[in-house]
PDB file of C-alpha atoms in Angstrom:
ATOM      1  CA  UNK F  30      -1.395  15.830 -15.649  1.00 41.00           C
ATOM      2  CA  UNK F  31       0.285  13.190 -18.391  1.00 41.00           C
ATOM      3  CA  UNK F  32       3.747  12.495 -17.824  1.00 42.00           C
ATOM      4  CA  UNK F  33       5.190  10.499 -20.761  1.00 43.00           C
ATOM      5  CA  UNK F  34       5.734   6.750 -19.833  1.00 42.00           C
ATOM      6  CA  UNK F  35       8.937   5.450 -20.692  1.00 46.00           C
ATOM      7  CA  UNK F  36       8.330   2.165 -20.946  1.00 44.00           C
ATOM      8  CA  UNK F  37       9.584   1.091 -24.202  1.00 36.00           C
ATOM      9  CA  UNK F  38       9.472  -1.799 -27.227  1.00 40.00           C
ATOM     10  CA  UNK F  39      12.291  -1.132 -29.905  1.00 42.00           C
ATOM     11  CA  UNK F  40      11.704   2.598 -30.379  1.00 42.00           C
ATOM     12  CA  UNK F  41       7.614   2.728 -29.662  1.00 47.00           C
ATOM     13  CA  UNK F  42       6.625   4.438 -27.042  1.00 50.00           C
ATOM     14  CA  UNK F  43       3.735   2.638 -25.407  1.00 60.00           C
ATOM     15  CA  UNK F  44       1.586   4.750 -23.415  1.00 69.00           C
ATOM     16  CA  UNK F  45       1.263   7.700 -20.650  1.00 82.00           C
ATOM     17  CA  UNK F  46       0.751   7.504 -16.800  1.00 86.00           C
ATOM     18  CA  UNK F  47      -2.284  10.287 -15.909  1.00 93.00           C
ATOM     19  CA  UNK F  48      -1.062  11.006 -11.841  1.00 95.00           C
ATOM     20  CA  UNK F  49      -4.274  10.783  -9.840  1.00 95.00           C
ATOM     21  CA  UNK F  50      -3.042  12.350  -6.621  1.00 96.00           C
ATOM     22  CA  UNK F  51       0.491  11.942  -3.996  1.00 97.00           C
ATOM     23  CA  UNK F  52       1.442  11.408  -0.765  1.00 98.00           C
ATOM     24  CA  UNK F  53       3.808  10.819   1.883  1.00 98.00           C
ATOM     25  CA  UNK F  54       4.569   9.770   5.454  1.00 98.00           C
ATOM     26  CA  UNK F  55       7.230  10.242   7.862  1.00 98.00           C
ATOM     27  CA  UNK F  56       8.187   8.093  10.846  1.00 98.00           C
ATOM     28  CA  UNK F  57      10.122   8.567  13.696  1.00 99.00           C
ATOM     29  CA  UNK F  58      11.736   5.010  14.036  1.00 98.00           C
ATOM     30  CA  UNK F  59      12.430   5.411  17.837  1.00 98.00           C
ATOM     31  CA  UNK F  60       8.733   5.725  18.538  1.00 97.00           C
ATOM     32  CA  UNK F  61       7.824   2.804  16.490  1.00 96.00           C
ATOM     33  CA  UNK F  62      10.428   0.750  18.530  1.00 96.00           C
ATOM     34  CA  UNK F  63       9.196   1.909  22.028  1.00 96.00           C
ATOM     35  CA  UNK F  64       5.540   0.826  20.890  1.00 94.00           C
ATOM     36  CA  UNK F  65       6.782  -2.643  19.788  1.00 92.00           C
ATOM     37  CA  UNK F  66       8.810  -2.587  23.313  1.00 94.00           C
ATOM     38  CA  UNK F  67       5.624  -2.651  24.957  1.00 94.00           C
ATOM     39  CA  UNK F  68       3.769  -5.195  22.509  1.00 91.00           C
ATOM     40  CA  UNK F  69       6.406  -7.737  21.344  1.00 85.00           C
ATOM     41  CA  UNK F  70       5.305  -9.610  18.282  1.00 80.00           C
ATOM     42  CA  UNK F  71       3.479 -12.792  19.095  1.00 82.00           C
ATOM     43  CA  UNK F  72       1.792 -11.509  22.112  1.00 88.00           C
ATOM     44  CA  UNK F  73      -2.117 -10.176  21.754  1.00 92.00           C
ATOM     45  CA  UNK F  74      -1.305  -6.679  21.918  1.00 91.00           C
ATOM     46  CA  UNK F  75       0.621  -6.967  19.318  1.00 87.00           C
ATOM     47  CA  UNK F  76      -1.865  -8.868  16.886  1.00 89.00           C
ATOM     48  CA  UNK F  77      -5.137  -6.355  18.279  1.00 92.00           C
ATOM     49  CA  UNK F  78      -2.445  -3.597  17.560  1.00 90.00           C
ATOM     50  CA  UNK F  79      -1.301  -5.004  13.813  1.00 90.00           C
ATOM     51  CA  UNK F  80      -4.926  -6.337  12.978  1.00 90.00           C
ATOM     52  CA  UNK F  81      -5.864  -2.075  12.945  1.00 91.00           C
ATOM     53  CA  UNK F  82      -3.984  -1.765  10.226  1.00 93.00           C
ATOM     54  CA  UNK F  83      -2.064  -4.515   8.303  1.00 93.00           C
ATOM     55  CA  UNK F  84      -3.450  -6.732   5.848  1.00 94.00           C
ATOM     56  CA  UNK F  85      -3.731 -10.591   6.416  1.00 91.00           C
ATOM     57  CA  UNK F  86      -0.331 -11.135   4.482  1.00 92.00           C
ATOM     58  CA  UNK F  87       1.463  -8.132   6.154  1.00 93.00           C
ATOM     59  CA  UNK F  88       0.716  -9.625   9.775  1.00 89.00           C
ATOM     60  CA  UNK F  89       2.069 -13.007   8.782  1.00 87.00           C
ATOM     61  CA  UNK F  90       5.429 -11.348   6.977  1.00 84.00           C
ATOM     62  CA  UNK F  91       5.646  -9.265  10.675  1.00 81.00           C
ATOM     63  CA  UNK F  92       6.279 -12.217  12.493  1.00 76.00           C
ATOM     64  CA  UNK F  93       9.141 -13.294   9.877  1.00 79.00           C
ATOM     65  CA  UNK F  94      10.622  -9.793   9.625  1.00 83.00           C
ATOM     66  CA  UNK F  95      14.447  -9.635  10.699  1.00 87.00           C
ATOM     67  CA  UNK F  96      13.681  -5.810  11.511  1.00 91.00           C
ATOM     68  CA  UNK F  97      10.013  -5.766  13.224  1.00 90.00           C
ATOM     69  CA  UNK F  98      10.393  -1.709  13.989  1.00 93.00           C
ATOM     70  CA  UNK F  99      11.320  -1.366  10.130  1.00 95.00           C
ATOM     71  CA  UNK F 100       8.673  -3.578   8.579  1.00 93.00           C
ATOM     72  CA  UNK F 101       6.251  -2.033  11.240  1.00 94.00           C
ATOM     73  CA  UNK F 102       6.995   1.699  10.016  1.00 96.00           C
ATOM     74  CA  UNK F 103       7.178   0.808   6.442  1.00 96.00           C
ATOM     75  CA  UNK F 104       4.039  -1.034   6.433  1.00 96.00           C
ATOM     76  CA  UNK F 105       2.699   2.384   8.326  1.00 96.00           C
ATOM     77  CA  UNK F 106       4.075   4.716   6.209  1.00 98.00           C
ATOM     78  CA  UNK F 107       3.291   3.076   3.090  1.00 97.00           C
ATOM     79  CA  UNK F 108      -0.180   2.999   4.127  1.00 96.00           C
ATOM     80  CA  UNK F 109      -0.181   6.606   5.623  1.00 96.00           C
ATOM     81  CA  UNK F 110       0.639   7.806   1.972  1.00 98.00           C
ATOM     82  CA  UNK F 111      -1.673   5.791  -0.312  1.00 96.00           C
ATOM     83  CA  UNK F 112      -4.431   7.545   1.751  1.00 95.00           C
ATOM     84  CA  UNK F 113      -3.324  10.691   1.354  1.00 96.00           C
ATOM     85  CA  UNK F 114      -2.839   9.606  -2.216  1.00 96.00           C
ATOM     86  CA  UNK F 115      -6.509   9.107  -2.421  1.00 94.00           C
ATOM     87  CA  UNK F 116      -8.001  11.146  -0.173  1.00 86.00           C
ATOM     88  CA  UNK F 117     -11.273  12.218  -1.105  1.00 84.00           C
ATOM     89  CA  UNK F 118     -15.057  12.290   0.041  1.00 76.00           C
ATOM     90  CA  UNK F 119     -15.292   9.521  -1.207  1.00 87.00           C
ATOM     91  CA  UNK F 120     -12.969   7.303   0.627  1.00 89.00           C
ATOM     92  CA  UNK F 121     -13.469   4.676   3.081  1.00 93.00           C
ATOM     93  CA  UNK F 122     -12.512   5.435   6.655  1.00 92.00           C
ATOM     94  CA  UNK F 123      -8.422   5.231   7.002  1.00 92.00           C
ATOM     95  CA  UNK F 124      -8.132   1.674   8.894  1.00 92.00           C
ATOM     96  CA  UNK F 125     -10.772  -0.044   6.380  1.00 93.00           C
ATOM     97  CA  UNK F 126      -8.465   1.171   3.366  1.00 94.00           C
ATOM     98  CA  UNK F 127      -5.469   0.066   5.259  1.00 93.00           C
ATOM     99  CA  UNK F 128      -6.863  -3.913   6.121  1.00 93.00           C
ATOM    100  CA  UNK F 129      -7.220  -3.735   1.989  1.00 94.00           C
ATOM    101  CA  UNK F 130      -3.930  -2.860   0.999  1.00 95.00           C
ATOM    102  CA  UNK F 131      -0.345  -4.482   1.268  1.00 96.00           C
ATOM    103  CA  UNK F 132       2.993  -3.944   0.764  1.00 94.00           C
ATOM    104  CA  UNK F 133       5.407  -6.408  -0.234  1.00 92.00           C
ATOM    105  CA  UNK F 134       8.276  -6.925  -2.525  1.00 90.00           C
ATOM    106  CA  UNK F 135       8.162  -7.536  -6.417  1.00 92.00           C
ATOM    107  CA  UNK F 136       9.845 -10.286  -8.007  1.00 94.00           C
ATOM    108  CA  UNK F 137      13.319  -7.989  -7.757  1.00 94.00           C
ATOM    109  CA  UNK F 138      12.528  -6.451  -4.538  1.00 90.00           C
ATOM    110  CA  UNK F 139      11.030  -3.059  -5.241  1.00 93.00           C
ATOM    111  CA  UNK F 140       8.204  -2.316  -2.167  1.00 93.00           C
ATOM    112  CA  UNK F 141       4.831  -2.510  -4.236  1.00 93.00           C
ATOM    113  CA  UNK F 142       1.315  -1.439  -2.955  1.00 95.00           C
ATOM    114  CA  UNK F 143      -1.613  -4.288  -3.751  1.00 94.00           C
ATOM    115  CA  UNK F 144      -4.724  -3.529  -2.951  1.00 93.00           C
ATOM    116  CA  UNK F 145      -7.478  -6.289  -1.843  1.00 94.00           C
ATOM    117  CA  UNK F 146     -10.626  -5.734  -3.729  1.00 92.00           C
ATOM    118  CA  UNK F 147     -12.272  -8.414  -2.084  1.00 91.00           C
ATOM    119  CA  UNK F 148     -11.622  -6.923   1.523  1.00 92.00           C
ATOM    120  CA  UNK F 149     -13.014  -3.531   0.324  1.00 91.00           C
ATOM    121  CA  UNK F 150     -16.394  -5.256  -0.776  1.00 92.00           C
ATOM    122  CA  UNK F 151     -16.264  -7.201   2.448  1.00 92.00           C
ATOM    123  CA  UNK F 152     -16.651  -3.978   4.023  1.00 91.00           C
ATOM    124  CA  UNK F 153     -18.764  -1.957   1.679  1.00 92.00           C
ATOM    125  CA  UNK F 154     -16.751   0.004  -0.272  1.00 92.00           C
ATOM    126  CA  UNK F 155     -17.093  -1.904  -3.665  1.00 91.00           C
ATOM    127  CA  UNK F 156     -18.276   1.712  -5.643  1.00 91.00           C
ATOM    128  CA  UNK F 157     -14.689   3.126  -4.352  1.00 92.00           C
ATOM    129  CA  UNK F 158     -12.692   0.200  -6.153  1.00 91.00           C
ATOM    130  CA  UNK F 159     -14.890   0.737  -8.906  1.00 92.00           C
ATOM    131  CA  UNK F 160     -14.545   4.325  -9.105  1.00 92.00           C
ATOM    132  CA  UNK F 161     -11.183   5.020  -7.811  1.00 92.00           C
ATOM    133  CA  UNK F 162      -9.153   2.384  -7.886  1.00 93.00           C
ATOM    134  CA  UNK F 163      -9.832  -0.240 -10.090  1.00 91.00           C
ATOM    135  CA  UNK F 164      -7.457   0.189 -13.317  1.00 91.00           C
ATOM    136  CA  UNK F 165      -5.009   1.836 -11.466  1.00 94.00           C
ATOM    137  CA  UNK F 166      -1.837   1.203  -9.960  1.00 94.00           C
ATOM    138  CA  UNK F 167       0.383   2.926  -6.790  1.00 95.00           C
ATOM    139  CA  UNK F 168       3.924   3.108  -7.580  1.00 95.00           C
ATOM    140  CA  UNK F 169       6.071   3.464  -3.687  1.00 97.00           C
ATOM    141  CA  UNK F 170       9.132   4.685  -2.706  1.00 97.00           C
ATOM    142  CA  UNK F 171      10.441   3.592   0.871  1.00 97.00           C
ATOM    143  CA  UNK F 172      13.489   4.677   2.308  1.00 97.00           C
ATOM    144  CA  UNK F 173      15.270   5.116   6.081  1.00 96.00           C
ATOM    145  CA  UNK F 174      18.122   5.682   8.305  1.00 94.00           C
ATOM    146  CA  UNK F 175      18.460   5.127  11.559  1.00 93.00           C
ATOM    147  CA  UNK F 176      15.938   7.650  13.330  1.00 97.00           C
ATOM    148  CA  UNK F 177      13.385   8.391  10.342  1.00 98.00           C
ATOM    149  CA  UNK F 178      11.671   5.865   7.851  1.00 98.00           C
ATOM    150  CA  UNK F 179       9.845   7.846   4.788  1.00 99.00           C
ATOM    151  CA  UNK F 180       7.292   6.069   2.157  1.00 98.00           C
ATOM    152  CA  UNK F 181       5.970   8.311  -0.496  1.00 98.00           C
ATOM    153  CA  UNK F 182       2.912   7.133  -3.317  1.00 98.00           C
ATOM    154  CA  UNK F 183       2.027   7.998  -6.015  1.00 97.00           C
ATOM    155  CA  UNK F 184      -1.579   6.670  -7.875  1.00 96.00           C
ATOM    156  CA  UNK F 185      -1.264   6.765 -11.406  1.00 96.00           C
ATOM    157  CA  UNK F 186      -3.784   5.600 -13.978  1.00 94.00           C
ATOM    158  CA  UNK F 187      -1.634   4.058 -16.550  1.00 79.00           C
ATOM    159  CA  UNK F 188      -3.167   2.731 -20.382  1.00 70.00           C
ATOM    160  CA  UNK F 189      -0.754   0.302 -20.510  1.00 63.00           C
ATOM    161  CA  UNK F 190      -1.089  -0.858 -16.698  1.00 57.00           C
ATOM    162  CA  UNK F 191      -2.938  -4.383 -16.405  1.00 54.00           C
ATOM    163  CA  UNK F 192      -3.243  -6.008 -13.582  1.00 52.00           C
ATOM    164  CA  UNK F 193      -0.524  -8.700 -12.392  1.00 52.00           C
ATOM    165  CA  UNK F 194      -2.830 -11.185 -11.247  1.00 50.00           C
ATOM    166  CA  UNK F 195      -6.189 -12.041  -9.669  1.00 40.00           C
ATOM    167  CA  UNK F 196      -5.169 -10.064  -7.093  1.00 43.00           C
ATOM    168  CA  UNK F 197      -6.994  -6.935  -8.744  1.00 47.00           C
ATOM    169  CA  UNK F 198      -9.448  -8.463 -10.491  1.00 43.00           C
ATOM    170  CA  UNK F 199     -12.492  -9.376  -8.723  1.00 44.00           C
ATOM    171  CA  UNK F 200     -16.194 -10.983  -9.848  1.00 39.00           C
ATOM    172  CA  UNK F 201     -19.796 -10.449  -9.179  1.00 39.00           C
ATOM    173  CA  UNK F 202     -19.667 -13.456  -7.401  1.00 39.00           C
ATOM    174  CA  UNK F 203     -16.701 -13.430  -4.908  1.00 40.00           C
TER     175      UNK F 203
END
């Protein structure tokens, strides 16, 4: 499927986005708060429990987050739907495509998806990147209330998309 792109420069249109596949999470906040009850942030359960599935940089913006059951579940959720995003044959087992991607906030504080190439080669997946994700983008949507937080992803391949730093570039020899 093309949808048109409407990114524009004067009156030029400059490109299409080809969707490569959707998905989306719900979480019950109350649950997530219970589970942090039990495994407070600093303590080991809580790192063994965040090192499953948060990358590197999510783990140390946990420990700084005003809202630890919100960061928790959108972290979660985020994650939850790029897989389903991707889902495939193909893929790498859930928690090794989680430990590669993270969420954070662009420069005006939209929730973006990066994805680690170097932690997917770390753990054998380089064809995946090379196949699947490398050249594309995931564009996320996060939003809550007071009992539910919902992320939803969508993986588009984009001809004007290039990558915003090294981030998504990676070498032969790294």
């Amino acid at each position: 499927m093309l949808v048109p792109h409407d990114r524009m420069v004067g009156n030029k249109r400059r490109g299409t986005m080809r969707v490569l596949g959707i998905g989306t999470d719900l979480v019950y906040m109350p649950r997530v708060v219970e589970l942090l009850r039990r495994m407070p942030a600093g303590s080991g359960a809580h790192a063994r429990f965040a090192g499953k599935f948060m990358h590197a940089r999510e783990r140390a913006g946990a420990l700084g987050a005003k809202d630890q059951a919100r960061y928790v579940a959108g972290v979660w959720a985020a994650k939850e739907a790029l897989y389903k995003a991707v889902a495939g044959a193909d893929a790498p087992p859930a928690a090794t495509l989680y430990r590669a991607c993270y969420k954070e906030a662009d420069a005006v504080g939209r929730p973006t998806l990066q994805v680690d190439a170097g932690e997917l080669q770390r753990a054998g997946h380089m064809r995946f990147w090379e196949e699947r994700l490398a050249g594309t983008r995931f564009l996320l949507s996060v939003s809550h209330d007071e009992d539910y937080l919902v992320a939803f992803v969508c993986h588009v391949a984009d001809e004007t998309f290039r990558a915003p730093d090294e981030r998504q570039r990676i070498t032969k020899n790294s």
